[in-house]
Every structure is written in C-alpha cells, then in structure tokens.
PDB file of C-alpha atoms and ligand atoms in Angstrom:
ATOM      1  CA  MET A   1     -50.106 -22.231  15.093  1.00 90.00           C
ATOM      2  CA  ILE A   2     -48.725 -19.774  12.566  1.00 96.00           C
ATOM      3  CA  LYS A   3     -49.763 -16.161  12.890  1.00 98.00           C
ATOM      4  CA  ILE A   4     -49.763 -13.820   9.934  1.00 98.00           C
ATOM      5  CA  GLY A   5     -50.121 -10.109  10.571  1.00 98.00           C
ATOM      6  CA  ILE A   6     -51.565  -7.722   8.027  1.00 98.00           C
ATOM      7  CA  LEU A   7     -49.957  -4.381   8.721  1.00 98.00           C
ATOM      8  CA  ASN A   8     -52.837  -1.998   9.292  1.00 97.00           C
ATOM      9  CA  LEU A   9     -51.384   1.494   9.144  1.00 96.00           C
ATOM     10  CA  GLN A  10     -52.702   2.843   5.862  1.00 90.00           C
ATOM     11  CA  GLY A  11     -53.952   1.332   2.623  1.00 85.00           C
ATOM     12  CA  ALA A  12     -55.942  -1.757   1.681  1.00 82.00           C
ATOM     13  CA  VAL A  13     -55.901  -4.276   4.502  1.00 93.00           C
ATOM     14  CA  SER A  14     -59.146  -6.239   4.532  1.00 96.00           C
ATOM     15  CA  GLU A  15     -58.578  -7.772   1.084  1.00 97.00           C
ATOM     16  CA  HIS A  16     -55.248  -9.241   2.205  1.00 98.00           C
ATOM     17  CA  TYR A  17     -56.911 -10.483   5.360  1.00 98.00           C
ATOM     18  CA  ASP A  18     -59.596 -12.341   3.386  1.00 98.00           C
ATOM     19  CA  MET A  19     -57.141 -13.709   0.822  1.00 98.00           C
ATOM     20  CA  THR A  20     -54.762 -15.019   3.486  1.00 98.00           C
ATOM     21  CA  LYS A  21     -57.639 -16.841   5.205  1.00 98.00           C
ATOM     22  CA  LYS A  22     -58.860 -18.269   1.913  1.00 98.00           C
ATOM     23  CA  ALA A  23     -55.361 -19.389   0.915  1.00 98.00           C
ATOM     24  CA  ALA A  24     -54.797 -21.096   4.266  1.00 98.00           C
ATOM     25  CA  GLU A  25     -58.083 -22.993   3.952  1.00 98.00           C
ATOM     26  CA  LYS A  26     -57.145 -24.126   0.480  1.00 98.00           C
ATOM     27  CA  ILE A  27     -53.870 -25.670   1.577  1.00 98.00           C
ATOM     28  CA  ASN A  28     -55.202 -26.818   4.938  1.00 97.00           C
ATOM     29  CA  ALA A  29     -52.776 -24.698   6.916  1.00 97.00           C
ATOM     30  CA  GLU A  30     -53.692 -23.832  10.482  1.00 96.00           C
ATOM     31  CA  ILE A  31     -53.049 -20.141  10.784  1.00 96.00           C
ATOM     32  CA  THR A  32     -54.442 -17.106  12.488  1.00 98.00           C
ATOM     33  CA  VAL A  33     -54.611 -13.815  10.656  1.00 98.00           C
ATOM     34  CA  GLU A  34     -54.640 -10.528  12.501  1.00 97.00           C
ATOM     35  CA  ALA A  35     -54.569  -6.873  11.516  1.00 97.00           C
ATOM     36  CA  VAL A  36     -51.560  -5.420  13.343  1.00 98.00           C
ATOM     37  CA  ARG A  37     -50.625  -1.814  14.097  1.00 97.00           C
ATOM     38  CA  TYR A  38     -47.884  -1.755  16.714  1.00 98.00           C
ATOM     39  CA  ALA A  39     -44.489  -3.403  17.238  1.00 98.00           C
ATOM     40  CA  GLU A  40     -45.997  -5.172  20.236  1.00 98.00           C
ATOM     41  CA  ASP A  41     -48.517  -7.097  18.056  1.00 97.00           C
ATOM     42  CA  ILE A  42     -45.926  -7.736  15.367  1.00 98.00           C
ATOM     43  CA  LYS A  43     -43.478  -9.392  17.738  1.00 97.00           C
ATOM     44  CA  THR A  44     -45.590 -12.543  17.824  1.00 97.00           C
ATOM     45  CA  CYS A  45     -46.150 -12.814  14.059  1.00 98.00           C
ATOM     46  CA  ASP A  46     -44.512 -15.465  11.858  1.00 98.00           C
ATOM     47  CA  GLY A  47     -45.114 -13.410   8.732  1.00 98.00           C
ATOM     48  CA  ILE A  48     -46.218  -9.898   7.852  1.00 98.00           C
ATOM     49  CA  ILE A  49     -48.058  -8.588   4.818  1.00 98.00           C
ATOM     50  CA  ILE A  50     -47.602  -4.951   3.839  1.00 98.00           C
ATOM     51  CA  SER A  51     -50.318  -3.827   1.487  1.00 96.00           C
ATOM     52  CA  GLY A  52     -50.605  -1.164  -1.165  1.00 95.00           C
ATOM     53  CA  GLY A  53     -51.245   2.401  -0.134  1.00 95.00           C
ATOM     54  CA  GLU A  54     -48.944   5.359   0.216  1.00 95.00           C
ATOM     55  CA  SER A  55     -45.439   4.143   0.939  1.00 97.00           C
ATOM     56  CA  THR A  56     -44.226   7.483   2.337  1.00 97.00           C
ATOM     57  CA  VAL A  57     -46.989   7.480   4.958  1.00 96.00           C
ATOM     58  CA  ILE A  58     -46.629   3.799   5.849  1.00 97.00           C
ATOM     59  CA  GLY A  59     -42.823   4.180   6.012  1.00 98.00           C
ATOM     60  CA  LYS A  60     -42.998   7.068   8.462  1.00 98.00           C
ATOM     61  CA  LEU A  61     -45.346   5.176  10.770  1.00 97.00           C
ATOM     62  CA  ILE A  62     -43.199   2.043  10.568  1.00 98.00           C
ATOM     63  CA  ALA A  63     -40.165   4.040  11.694  1.00 98.00           C
ATOM     64  CA  ARG A  64     -42.003   6.023  14.352  1.00 98.00           C
ATOM     65  CA  ARG A  65     -43.449   2.880  15.914  1.00 98.00           C
ATOM     66  CA  GLU A  66     -40.181   0.954  15.600  1.00 97.00           C
ATOM     67  CA  ILE A  67     -41.915  -1.721  13.584  1.00 98.00           C
ATOM     68  CA  ASP A  68     -38.839  -1.902  11.341  1.00 98.00           C
ATOM     69  CA  LYS A  69     -36.663  -2.770  14.312  1.00 98.00           C
ATOM     70  CA  THR A  70     -39.021  -5.557  15.429  1.00 98.00           C
ATOM     71  CA  ILE A  71     -39.234  -7.105  11.957  1.00 98.00           C
ATOM     72  CA  LYS A  72     -35.434  -7.049  11.622  1.00 98.00           C
ATOM     73  CA  ASP A  73     -34.692  -8.277  15.152  1.00 98.00           C
ATOM     74  CA  LYS A  74     -37.133 -11.161  14.849  1.00 97.00           C
ATOM     75  CA  ASN A  75     -36.309 -11.867  11.220  1.00 97.00           C
ATOM     76  CA  ILE A  76     -39.999 -11.958  10.277  1.00 98.00           C
ATOM     77  CA  PRO A  77     -40.741 -12.757   6.602  1.00 98.00           C
ATOM     78  CA  VAL A  78     -42.557  -9.990   4.736  1.00 98.00           C
ATOM     79  CA  LEU A  79     -44.789 -10.081   1.680  1.00 98.00           C
ATOM     80  CA  GLY A  80     -44.944  -6.562   0.291  1.00 98.00           C
ATOM     81  CA  THR A  81     -47.367  -5.606  -2.446  1.00 98.00           C
ATOM     82  CA  CYS A  82     -47.083  -2.342  -4.359  1.00 97.00           C
ATOM     83  CA  ALA A  83     -46.331   0.263  -1.645  1.00 97.00           C
ATOM     84  CA  GLY A  84     -45.194  -2.759   0.400  1.00 98.00           C
ATOM     85  CA  MET A  85     -42.658  -3.550  -2.310  1.00 98.00           C
ATOM     86  CA  VAL A  86     -41.370   0.023  -2.215  1.00 98.00           C
ATOM     87  CA  LEU A  87     -40.856  -0.313   1.540  1.00 98.00           C
ATOM     88  CA  LEU A  88     -38.958  -3.593   1.221  1.00 98.00           C
ATOM     89  CA  ALA A  89     -36.381  -1.971  -1.068  1.00 98.00           C
ATOM     90  CA  LYS A  90     -32.979  -0.736   0.054  1.00 98.00           C
ATOM     91  CA  LYS A  91     -33.294   2.159  -2.406  1.00 98.00           C
ATOM     92  CA  THR A  92     -35.982   4.028  -4.327  1.00 97.00           C
ATOM     93  CA  ASP A  93     -35.991   7.085  -6.580  1.00 96.00           C
ATOM     94  CA  PHE A  94     -37.452   9.123  -3.733  1.00 95.00           C
ATOM     95  CA  ASN A  95     -36.142  10.117  -0.341  1.00 95.00           C
ATOM     96  CA  GLN A  96     -38.358   8.238   2.130  1.00 97.00           C
ATOM     97  CA  PRO A  97     -38.070   5.970   5.167  1.00 98.00           C
ATOM     98  CA  LEU A  98     -37.778   2.328   4.105  1.00 98.00           C
ATOM     99  CA  LEU A  99     -37.605  -1.077   5.711  1.00 98.00           C
ATOM    100  CA  GLY A 100     -34.778  -1.886   3.320  1.00 98.00           C
ATOM    101  CA  LEU A 101     -34.881  -5.655   3.756  1.00 98.00           C
ATOM    102  CA  MET A 102     -34.154  -6.507   0.117  1.00 98.00           C
ATOM    103  CA  ASP A 103     -31.182  -5.681  -2.093  1.00 98.00           C
ATOM    104  CA  ILE A 104     -33.340  -4.124  -4.767  1.00 98.00           C
ATOM    105  CA  THR A 105     -33.774  -0.653  -6.230  1.00 98.00           C
ATOM    106  CA  VAL A 106     -37.351   0.330  -6.940  1.00 98.00           C
ATOM    107  CA  LYS A 107     -38.829   3.021  -9.126  1.00 97.00           C
ATOM    108  CA  ARG A 108     -42.148   4.297  -7.842  1.00 96.00           C
ATOM    109  CA  ASN A 109     -45.029   4.891 -10.248  1.00 94.00           C
ATOM    110  CA  ALA A 110     -43.006   3.140 -12.932  1.00 94.00           C
ATOM    111  CA  TYR A 111     -45.780   2.905 -15.493  1.00 90.00           C
ATOM    112  CA  GLY A 112     -46.423   6.584 -16.196  1.00 82.00           C
ATOM    113  CA  ARG A 113     -49.674   8.423 -16.489  1.00 78.00           C
ATOM    114  CA  GLN A 114     -51.602   6.755 -19.253  1.00 72.00           C
ATOM    115  CA  LYS A 115     -50.948   3.346 -17.712  1.00 78.00           C
ATOM    116  CA  ASP A 116     -51.448   4.508 -14.118  1.00 87.00           C
ATOM    117  CA  SER A 117     -53.647   1.492 -13.463  1.00 94.00           C
ATOM    118  CA  PHE A 118     -54.186  -1.538 -15.641  1.00 95.00           C
ATOM    119  CA  GLU A 119     -54.747  -5.277 -15.625  1.00 96.00           C
ATOM    120  CA  ALA A 120     -52.682  -7.756 -17.586  1.00 97.00           C
ATOM    121  CA  PRO A 121     -52.026 -11.487 -17.496  1.00 98.00           C
ATOM    122  CA  ILE A 122     -48.600 -12.268 -16.077  1.00 98.00           C
ATOM    123  CA  LYS A 123     -46.640 -15.470 -15.438  1.00 98.00           C
ATOM    124  CA  ILE A 124     -45.560 -16.328 -11.924  1.00 98.00           C
ATOM    125  CA  LEU A 125     -44.664 -19.582 -10.129  1.00 98.00           C
ATOM    126  CA  ASN A 126     -45.372 -21.500 -13.317  1.00 97.00           C
ATOM    127  CA  HIS A 127     -48.905 -20.188 -13.524  1.00 98.00           C
ATOM    128  CA  GLU A 128     -50.735 -17.609 -15.504  1.00 98.00           C
ATOM    129  CA  TYR A 129     -51.927 -14.960 -13.075  1.00 98.00           C
ATOM    130  CA  PRO A 130     -54.114 -11.842 -13.333  1.00 98.00           C
ATOM    131  CA  GLY A 131     -51.838  -8.876 -12.654  1.00 98.00           C
ATOM    132  CA  VAL A 132     -53.599  -5.846 -11.177  1.00 97.00           C
ATOM    133  CA  PHE A 133     -51.333  -2.790 -11.316  1.00 97.00           C
ATOM    134  CA  ILE A 134     -52.305   0.440  -9.540  1.00 96.00           C
ATOM    135  CA  ARG A 135     -49.753   3.249  -9.800  1.00 95.00           C
ATOM    136  CA  ALA A 136     -47.349   0.379  -9.656  1.00 97.00           C
ATOM    137  CA  PRO A 137     -43.656   0.460  -8.852  1.00 97.00           C
ATOM    138  CA  ALA A 138     -41.118  -1.723 -10.672  1.00 96.00           C
ATOM    139  CA  ILE A 139     -37.740  -3.141  -9.751  1.00 98.00           C
ATOM    140  CA  LYS A 140     -35.056  -1.292 -11.657  1.00 97.00           C
ATOM    141  CA  SER A 141     -32.153  -3.377 -10.448  1.00 98.00           C
ATOM    142  CA  TYR A 142     -31.065  -5.852  -7.831  1.00 98.00           C
ATOM    143  CA  ASP A 143     -27.765  -6.922  -6.357  1.00 98.00           C
ATOM    144  CA  LYS A 144     -26.664  -9.702  -8.689  1.00 97.00           C
ATOM    145  CA  THR A 145     -23.877 -10.721  -6.329  1.00 98.00           C
ATOM    146  CA  LYS A 146     -26.504 -11.981  -3.849  1.00 97.00           C
ATOM    147  CA  ASN A 147     -27.385 -15.563  -4.673  1.00 96.00           C
ATOM    148  CA  ASP A 148     -30.389 -15.570  -2.354  1.00 98.00           C
ATOM    149  CA  ILE A 149     -32.352 -13.347  -4.766  1.00 98.00           C
ATOM    150  CA  LYS A 150     -34.788 -14.946  -7.188  1.00 98.00           C
ATOM    151  CA  VAL A 151     -36.710 -13.075  -9.881  1.00 98.00           C
ATOM    152  CA  LEU A 152     -40.254 -14.475  -9.804  1.00 98.00           C
ATOM    153  CA  SER A 153     -41.824 -12.546 -12.664  1.00 98.00           C
ATOM    154  CA  GLU A 154     -41.131 -10.038 -15.420  1.00 98.00           C
ATOM    155  CA  PHE A 155     -43.591  -8.078 -17.482  1.00 96.00           C
ATOM    156  CA  ASP A 156     -43.077  -5.604 -20.290  1.00 92.00           C
ATOM    157  CA  GLY A 157     -39.312  -5.598 -19.725  1.00 93.00           C
ATOM    158  CA  GLU A 158     -39.583  -4.861 -15.995  1.00 94.00           C
ATOM    159  CA  ILE A 159     -39.112  -7.091 -12.961  1.00 97.00           C
ATOM    160  CA  ILE A 160     -42.447  -7.138 -11.147  1.00 98.00           C
ATOM    161  CA  ALA A 161     -41.918  -9.890  -8.555  1.00 98.00           C
ATOM    162  CA  ILE A 162     -38.813 -10.873  -6.658  1.00 98.00           C
ATOM    163  CA  GLN A 163     -37.872 -12.916  -3.601  1.00 98.00           C
ATOM    164  CA  GLN A 164     -34.890 -12.657  -1.294  1.00 98.00           C
ATOM    165  CA  LYS A 165     -34.790 -15.251   1.466  1.00 96.00           C
ATOM    166  CA  ASP A 166     -38.318 -15.199   2.938  1.00 96.00           C
ATOM    167  CA  ASN A 167     -39.173 -11.719   1.721  1.00 98.00           C
ATOM    168  CA  ILE A 168     -41.301 -11.312  -1.370  1.00 98.00           C
ATOM    169  CA  ALA A 169     -41.960  -8.064  -3.226  1.00 98.00           C
ATOM    170  CA  LEU A 170     -44.675  -7.631  -5.854  1.00 98.00           C
ATOM    171  CA  SER A 171     -45.484  -4.636  -8.080  1.00 98.00           C
ATOM    172  CA  PHE A 172     -49.072  -5.741  -8.368  1.00 98.00           C
ATOM    173  CA  HIS A 173     -52.043  -6.500  -6.091  1.00 97.00           C
ATOM    174  CA  PRO A 174     -52.748 -10.226  -5.594  1.00 98.00           C
ATOM    175  CA  GLU A 175     -55.353  -9.347  -2.956  1.00 97.00           C
ATOM    176  CA  LEU A 176     -57.542  -7.751  -5.608  1.00 96.00           C
ATOM    177  CA  THR A 177     -57.904 -10.973  -7.579  1.00 97.00           C
ATOM    178  CA  GLU A 178     -59.765 -14.208  -6.936  1.00 96.00           C
ATOM    179  CA  ASN A 179     -56.519 -16.153  -7.155  1.00 98.00           C
ATOM    180  CA  THR A 180     -54.921 -17.298  -3.879  1.00 98.00           C
ATOM    181  CA  LEU A 181     -51.711 -18.661  -5.470  1.00 98.00           C
ATOM    182  CA  ILE A 182     -49.357 -16.026  -4.076  1.00 98.00           C
ATOM    183  CA  HIS A 183     -50.790 -16.017  -0.563  1.00 98.00           C
ATOM    184  CA  GLU A 184     -50.552 -19.824  -0.567  1.00 98.00           C
ATOM    185  CA  TYR A 185     -46.913 -19.556  -1.619  1.00 98.00           C
ATOM    186  CA  PHE A 186     -46.120 -17.070   1.158  1.00 98.00           C
ATOM    187  CA  ILE A 187     -47.757 -19.299   3.786  1.00 98.00           C
ATOM    188  CA  LYS A 188     -45.820 -22.326   2.492  1.00 98.00           C
ATOM    189  CA  GLU A 189     -42.551 -20.405   2.614  1.00 97.00           C
ATOM    190  CA  ILE A 190     -43.226 -19.475   6.254  1.00 98.00           C
ATOM    191  CA  MET A 191     -44.146 -23.073   7.099  1.00 96.00           C
ATOM    192  CA  LYS A 192     -40.831 -24.259   5.671  1.00 94.00           C
ATOM    193  CA  LYS A 193     -39.065 -22.079   8.167  1.00 87.00           C
ATOM    194  CA  ILE A 194     -40.972 -23.147  11.265  1.00 82.00           C
TER     195      ILE A 194
HETATM  196  N1  LIG B 201     -47.169   4.614  -5.819  1.00 74.02           N
HETATM  197  C1  LIG B 201     -47.501   4.241  -4.488  1.00 74.02           C
HETATM  198  C2  LIG B 201     -46.317   4.468  -3.565  1.00 74.02           C
HETATM  199  O1  LIG B 201     -45.197   4.454  -3.979  1.00 74.02           O
HETATM  200  C3  LIG B 201     -47.916   2.806  -4.419  1.00 74.02           C
HETATM  201  C4  LIG B 201     -49.242   2.602  -5.090  1.00 74.02           C
HETATM  202  C5  LIG B 201     -50.036   1.459  -4.537  1.00 74.02           C
HETATM  203  O2  LIG B 201     -49.697   0.900  -3.487  1.00 74.02           O
HETATM  204  N2  LIG B 201     -51.128   1.133  -5.178  1.00 74.02           N
HETATM  205  O3  LIG B 201     -46.544   4.649  -2.396  1.00 74.02           O
END
C-alpha cells in the first residue's frame, strides 16, 4: 500500500490531508495518508506533500531534522505547493535553506502587494482549474538543458506549475479548492513508479 506523508512542520496541513484522501478515493487508489514530522516517519513514505506556510521556517526545520537527507537518499517524490515550491527550488531570491530538488529559480512573493492574494482560473493538465494564490511565488527560470523538466502551467506571463521527474512544484494552493485533479495526478505519478 502506498503511503503519502503530509509534512507537518508549519503551515496548512489538514487541507492537503483531506484532499489526498478524497483524490485517492476518486481514483480507487489504496493509500494511507499520514502527517509526518521527523525523518524517521518520512523514510517509509512513497510521496511527500509540502504545504504552504513560511518557507524559511519549514526549510530550517527540514535541515535540522535531516529530512532533506532522507528525501534525497530515498528518492521520494515531492509535491510542493507555494512555500513547498520555494523549498523544491535550487535557487530563490532570498538566502534560505532549501531542499533544492528541482533545477528551477523561484521568486518569492512574486505578485506584489496589491495582488498579495487572489483567485484566477488557470489551465493545467488539460483542464481549467481554480488557482488560489496566497503571497505566491513564481518560477523565474529553469534549466532548459534538462529534458526531464516539464512546464505544467503558465499564468500572466509567469510559470506557476512545473514538474521534474516525480517532483511537482505549484505556485498556488490546490488544497484550498474542491478540485482533486492535482492530488490525483501526484498519486498516479507515484503509482507509476512503484
Ligand atoms: N511567501 C511564502 C514563502 O515564501 C509562501 C506563501 C504561502 O505559502 N502561502 O514562504
């Protein structure tokens, strides 16, 4: 049985938990979902979700608890949303501890003050999808020499969703919608691997 861990260090966790369960039911996938806090719990996960929150805080805890090492050693796929996307990047415009699993450069709070938080319809995986952006980051660039990188969505001239191997980074918050599309996709990607 597949186990998906929702990293529970800081930020919104329960919404991802509920969405992952709902998505699994929808596609009839047998999975367990668990909130995880330590490298020890993460070791046994087949996928990890890193939620929105404060990426500097989450990044410090990830490093201190050697969660980064476990994810890298075990090659565990990560879905990172908002702060989670920041953490997946190799580089950001701020000096902070990162997981650095994806060859992308991210700008934090990319949408400025007046658009700090907003909702807008976006297109992803051939579907229209409700994008919920909260002090959202955007992908400024990615390593175009890597052919394992796939842009999944752009909005307003910015890349807002990208995948490299089994890692997926999103500027927005799929867990704050009613739409399970992205969680379903992440589960299916993990199932392909197992
Ligand atoms: N701007 C935040 C950060 O970089 C992310 C905001 C969010 O996760 N909603 O940590």
